[in-house]
PDB file of N, CA and C in Angstrom:
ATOM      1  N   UNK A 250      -8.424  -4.699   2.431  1.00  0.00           N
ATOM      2  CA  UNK A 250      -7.786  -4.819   3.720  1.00  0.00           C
ATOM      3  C   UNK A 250      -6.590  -3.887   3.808  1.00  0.00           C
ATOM      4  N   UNK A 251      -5.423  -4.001   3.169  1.00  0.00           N
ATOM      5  CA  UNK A 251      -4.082  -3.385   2.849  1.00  0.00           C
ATOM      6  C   UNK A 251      -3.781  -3.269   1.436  1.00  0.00           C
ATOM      7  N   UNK A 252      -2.708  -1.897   1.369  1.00  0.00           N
ATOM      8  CA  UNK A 252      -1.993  -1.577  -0.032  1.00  0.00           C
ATOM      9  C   UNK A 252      -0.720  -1.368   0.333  1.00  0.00           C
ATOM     10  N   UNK A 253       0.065  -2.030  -0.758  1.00  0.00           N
ATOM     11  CA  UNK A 253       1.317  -1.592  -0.447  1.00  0.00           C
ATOM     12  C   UNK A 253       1.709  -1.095  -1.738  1.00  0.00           C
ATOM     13  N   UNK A 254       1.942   0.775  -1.711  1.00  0.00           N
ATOM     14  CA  UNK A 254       1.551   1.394  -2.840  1.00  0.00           C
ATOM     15  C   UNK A 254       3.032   1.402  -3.350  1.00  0.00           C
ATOM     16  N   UNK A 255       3.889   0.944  -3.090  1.00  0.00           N
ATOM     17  CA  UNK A 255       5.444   1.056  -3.722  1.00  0.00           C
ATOM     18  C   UNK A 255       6.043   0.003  -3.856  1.00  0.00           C
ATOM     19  N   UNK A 256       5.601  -0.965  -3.806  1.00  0.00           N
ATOM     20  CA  UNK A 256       6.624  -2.423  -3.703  1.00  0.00           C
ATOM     21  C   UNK A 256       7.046  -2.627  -2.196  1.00  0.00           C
ATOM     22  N   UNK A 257       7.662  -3.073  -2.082  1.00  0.00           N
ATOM     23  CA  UNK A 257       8.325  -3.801  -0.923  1.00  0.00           C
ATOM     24  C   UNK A 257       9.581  -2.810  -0.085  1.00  0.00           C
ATOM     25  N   UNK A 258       9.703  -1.712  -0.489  1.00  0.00           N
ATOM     26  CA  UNK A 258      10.333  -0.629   0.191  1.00  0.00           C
ATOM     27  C   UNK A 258       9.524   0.498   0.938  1.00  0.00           C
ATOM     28  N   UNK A 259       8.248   0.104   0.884  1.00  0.00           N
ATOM     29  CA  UNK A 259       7.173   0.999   1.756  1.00  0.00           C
ATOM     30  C   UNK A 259       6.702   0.757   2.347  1.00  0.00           C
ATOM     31  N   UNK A 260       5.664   1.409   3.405  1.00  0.00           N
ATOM     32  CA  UNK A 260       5.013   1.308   4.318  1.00  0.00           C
ATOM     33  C   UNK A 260       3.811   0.490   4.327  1.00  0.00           C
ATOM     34  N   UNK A 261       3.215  -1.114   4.650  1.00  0.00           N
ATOM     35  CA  UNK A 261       1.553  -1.503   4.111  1.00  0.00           C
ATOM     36  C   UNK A 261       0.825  -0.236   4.524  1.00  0.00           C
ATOM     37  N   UNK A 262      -0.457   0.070   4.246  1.00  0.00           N
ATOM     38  CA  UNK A 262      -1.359   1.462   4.394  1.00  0.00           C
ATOM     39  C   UNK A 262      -3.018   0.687   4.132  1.00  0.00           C
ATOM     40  N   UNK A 263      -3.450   0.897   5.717  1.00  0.00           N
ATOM     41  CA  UNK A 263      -4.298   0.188   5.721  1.00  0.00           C
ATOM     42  C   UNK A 263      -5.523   0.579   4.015  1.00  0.00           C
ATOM     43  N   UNK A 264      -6.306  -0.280   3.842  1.00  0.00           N
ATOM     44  CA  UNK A 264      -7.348   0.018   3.083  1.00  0.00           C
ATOM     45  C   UNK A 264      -8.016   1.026   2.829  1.00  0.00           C
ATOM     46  N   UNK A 265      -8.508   1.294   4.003  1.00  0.00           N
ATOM     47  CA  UNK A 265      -9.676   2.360   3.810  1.00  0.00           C
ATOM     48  C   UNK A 265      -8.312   3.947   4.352  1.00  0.00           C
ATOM     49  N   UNK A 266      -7.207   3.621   4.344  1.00  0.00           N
ATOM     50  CA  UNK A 266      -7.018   4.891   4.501  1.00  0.00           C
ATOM     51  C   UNK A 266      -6.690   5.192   3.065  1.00  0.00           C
ATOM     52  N   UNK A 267      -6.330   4.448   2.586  1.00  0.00           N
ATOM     53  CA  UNK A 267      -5.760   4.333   0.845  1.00  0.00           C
ATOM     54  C   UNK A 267      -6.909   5.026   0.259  1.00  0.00           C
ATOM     55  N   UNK A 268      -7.934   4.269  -0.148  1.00  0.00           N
ATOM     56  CA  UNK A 268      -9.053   4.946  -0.406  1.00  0.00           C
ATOM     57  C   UNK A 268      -9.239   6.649  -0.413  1.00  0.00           C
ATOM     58  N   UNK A 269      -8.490   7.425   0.157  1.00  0.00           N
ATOM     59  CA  UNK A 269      -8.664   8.851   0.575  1.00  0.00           C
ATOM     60  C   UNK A 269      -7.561   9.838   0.003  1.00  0.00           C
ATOM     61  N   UNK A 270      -6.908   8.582  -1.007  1.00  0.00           N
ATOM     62  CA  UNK A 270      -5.750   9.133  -1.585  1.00  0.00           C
ATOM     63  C   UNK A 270      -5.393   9.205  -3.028  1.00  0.00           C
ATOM     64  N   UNK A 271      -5.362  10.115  -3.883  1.00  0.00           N
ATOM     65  CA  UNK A 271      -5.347  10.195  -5.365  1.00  0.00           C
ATOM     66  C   UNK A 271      -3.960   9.308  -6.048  1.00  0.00           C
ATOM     67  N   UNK A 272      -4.099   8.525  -6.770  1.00  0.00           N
ATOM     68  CA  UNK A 272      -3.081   7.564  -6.865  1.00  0.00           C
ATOM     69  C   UNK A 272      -1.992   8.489  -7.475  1.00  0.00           C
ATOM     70  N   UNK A 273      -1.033   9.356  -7.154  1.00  0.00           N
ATOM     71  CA  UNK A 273      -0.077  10.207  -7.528  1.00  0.00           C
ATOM     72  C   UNK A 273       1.060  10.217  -6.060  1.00  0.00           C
ATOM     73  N   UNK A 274       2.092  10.304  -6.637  1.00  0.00           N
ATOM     74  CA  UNK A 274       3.264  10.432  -5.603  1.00  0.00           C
ATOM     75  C   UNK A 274       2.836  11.506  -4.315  1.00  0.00           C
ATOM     76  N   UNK A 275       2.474  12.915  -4.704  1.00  0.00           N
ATOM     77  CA  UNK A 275       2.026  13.952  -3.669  1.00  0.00           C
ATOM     78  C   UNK A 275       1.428  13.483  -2.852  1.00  0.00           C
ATOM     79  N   UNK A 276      -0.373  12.851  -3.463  1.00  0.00           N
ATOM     80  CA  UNK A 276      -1.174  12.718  -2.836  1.00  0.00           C
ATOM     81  C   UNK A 276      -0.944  10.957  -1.609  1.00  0.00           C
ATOM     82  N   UNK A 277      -0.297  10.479  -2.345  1.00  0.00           N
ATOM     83  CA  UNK A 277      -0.255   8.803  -1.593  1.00  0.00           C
ATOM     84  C   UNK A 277       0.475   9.393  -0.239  1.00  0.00           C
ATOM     85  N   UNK A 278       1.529  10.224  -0.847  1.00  0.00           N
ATOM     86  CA  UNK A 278       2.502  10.399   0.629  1.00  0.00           C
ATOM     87  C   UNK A 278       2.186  11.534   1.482  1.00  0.00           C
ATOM     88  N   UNK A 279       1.545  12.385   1.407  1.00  0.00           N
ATOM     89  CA  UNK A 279       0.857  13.132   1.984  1.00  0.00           C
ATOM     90  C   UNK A 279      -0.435  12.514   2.954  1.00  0.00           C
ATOM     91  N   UNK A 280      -1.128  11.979   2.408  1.00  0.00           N
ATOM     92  CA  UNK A 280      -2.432  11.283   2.811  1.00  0.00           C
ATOM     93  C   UNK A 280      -2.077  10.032   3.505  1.00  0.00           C
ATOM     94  N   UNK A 281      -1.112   9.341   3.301  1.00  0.00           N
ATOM     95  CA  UNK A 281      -0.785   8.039   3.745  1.00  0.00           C
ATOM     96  C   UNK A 281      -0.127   8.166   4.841  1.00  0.00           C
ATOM     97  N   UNK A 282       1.147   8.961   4.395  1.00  0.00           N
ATOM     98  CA  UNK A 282       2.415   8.582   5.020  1.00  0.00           C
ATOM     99  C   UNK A 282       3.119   7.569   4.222  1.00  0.00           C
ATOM    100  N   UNK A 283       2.944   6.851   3.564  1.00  0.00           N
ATOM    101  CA  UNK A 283       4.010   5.757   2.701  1.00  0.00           C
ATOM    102  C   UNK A 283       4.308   6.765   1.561  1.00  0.00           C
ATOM    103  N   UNK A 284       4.676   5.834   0.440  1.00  0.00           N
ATOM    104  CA  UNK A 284       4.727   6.553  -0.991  1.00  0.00           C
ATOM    105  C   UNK A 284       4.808   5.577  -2.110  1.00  0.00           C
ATOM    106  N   UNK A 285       4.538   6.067  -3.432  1.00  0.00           N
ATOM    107  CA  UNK A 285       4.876   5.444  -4.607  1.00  0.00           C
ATOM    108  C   UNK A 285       5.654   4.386  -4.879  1.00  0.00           C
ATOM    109  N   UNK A 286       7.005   4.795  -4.360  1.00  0.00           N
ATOM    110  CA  UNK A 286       8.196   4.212  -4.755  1.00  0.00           C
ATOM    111  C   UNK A 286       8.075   3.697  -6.531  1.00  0.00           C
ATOM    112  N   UNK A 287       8.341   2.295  -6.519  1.00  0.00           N
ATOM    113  CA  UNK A 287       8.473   1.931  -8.008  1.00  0.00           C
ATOM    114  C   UNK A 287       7.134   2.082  -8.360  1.00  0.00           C
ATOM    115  N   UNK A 288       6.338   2.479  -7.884  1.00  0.00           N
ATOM    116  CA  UNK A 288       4.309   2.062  -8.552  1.00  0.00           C
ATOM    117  C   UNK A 288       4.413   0.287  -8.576  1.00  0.00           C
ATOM    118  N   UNK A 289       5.403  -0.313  -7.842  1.00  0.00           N
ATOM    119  CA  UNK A 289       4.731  -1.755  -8.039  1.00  0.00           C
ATOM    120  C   UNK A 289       3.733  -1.779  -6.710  1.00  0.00           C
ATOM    121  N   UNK A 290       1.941  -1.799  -7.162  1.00  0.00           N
ATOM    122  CA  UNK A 290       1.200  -2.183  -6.385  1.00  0.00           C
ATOM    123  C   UNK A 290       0.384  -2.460  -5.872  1.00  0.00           C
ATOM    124  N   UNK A 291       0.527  -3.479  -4.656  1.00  0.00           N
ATOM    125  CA  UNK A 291       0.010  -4.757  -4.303  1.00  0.00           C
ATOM    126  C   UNK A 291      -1.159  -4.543  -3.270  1.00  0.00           C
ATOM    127  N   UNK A 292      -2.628  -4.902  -3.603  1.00  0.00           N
ATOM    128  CA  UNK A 292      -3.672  -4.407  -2.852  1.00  0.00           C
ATOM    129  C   UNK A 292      -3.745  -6.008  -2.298  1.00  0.00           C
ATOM    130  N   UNK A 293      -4.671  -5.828  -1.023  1.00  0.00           N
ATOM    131  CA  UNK A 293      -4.513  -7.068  -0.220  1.00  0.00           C
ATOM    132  C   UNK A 293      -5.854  -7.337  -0.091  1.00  0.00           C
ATOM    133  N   UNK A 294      -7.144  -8.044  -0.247  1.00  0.00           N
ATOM    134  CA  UNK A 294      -8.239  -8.152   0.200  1.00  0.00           C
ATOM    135  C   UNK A 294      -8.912  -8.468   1.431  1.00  0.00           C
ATOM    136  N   UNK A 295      -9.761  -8.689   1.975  1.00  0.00           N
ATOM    137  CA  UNK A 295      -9.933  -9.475   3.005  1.00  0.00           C
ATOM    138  C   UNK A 295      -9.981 -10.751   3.461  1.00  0.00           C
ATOM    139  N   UNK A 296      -9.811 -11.503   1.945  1.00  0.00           N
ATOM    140  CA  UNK A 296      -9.479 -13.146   2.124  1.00  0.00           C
ATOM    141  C   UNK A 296      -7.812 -13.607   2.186  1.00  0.00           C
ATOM    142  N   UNK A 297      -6.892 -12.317   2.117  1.00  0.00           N
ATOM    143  CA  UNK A 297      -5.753 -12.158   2.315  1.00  0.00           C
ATOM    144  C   UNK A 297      -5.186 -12.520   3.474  1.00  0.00           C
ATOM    145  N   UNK A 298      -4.087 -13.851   3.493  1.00  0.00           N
ATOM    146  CA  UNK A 298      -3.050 -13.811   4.742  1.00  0.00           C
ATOM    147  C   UNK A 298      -2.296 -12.932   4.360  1.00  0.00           C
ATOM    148  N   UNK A 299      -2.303 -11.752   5.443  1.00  0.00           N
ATOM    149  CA  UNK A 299      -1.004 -10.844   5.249  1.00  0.00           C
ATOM    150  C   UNK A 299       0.207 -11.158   5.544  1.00  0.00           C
ATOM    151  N   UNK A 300       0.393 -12.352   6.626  1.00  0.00           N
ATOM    152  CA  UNK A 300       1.762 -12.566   6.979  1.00  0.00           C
ATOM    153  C   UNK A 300       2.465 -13.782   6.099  1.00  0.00           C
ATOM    154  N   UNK A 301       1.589 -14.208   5.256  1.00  0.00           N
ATOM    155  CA  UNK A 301       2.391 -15.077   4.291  1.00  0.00           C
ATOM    156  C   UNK A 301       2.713 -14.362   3.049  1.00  0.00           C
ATOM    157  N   UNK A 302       1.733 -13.136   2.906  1.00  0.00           N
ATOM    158  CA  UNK A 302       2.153 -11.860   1.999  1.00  0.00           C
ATOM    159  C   UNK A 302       3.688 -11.056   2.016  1.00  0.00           C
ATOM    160  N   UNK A 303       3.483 -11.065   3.321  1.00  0.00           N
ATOM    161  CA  UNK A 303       4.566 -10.229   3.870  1.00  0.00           C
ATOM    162  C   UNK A 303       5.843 -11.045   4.224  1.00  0.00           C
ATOM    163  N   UNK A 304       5.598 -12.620   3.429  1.00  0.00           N
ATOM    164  CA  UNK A 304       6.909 -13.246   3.947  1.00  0.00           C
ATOM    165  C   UNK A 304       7.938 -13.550   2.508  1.00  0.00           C
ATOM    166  N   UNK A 305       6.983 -12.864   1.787  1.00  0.00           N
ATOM    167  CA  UNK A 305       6.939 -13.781   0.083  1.00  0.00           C
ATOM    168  C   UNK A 305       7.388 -11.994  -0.129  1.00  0.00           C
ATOM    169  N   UNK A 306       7.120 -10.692   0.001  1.00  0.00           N
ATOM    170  CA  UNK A 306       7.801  -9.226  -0.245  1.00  0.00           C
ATOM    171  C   UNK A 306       9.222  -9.599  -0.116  1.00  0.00           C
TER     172      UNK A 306
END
């Protein structure tokens, strides 16, 4: 569903755009628009509440 490829100081980035992106600082933020930040990160599935996700970041 969602990645949030830096921890809690970045942008969520939907799924399938993630997918299109080489897990490296260049490529995440280039391809995304978010970025790395710390590498803490949190993939979201589709059985995922995002807004209880996003209340607990």
């Amino acid at each position: 569903k969602a990645v949030i490829p830096g921890g809690s100081s970045v942008p969520v980035v939907p799924g399938d755009i993630m997918l299109k992106a080489n897990m490296d600082y260049d490529s995440v933020a280039k391809v995304t628009g978010s970025m790395l930040g710390s590498g803490a990160v949190i993939v979201m599935d589709d059985t995922t509440d995002m807004v209880k996700v996003l209340q607990r970041v």
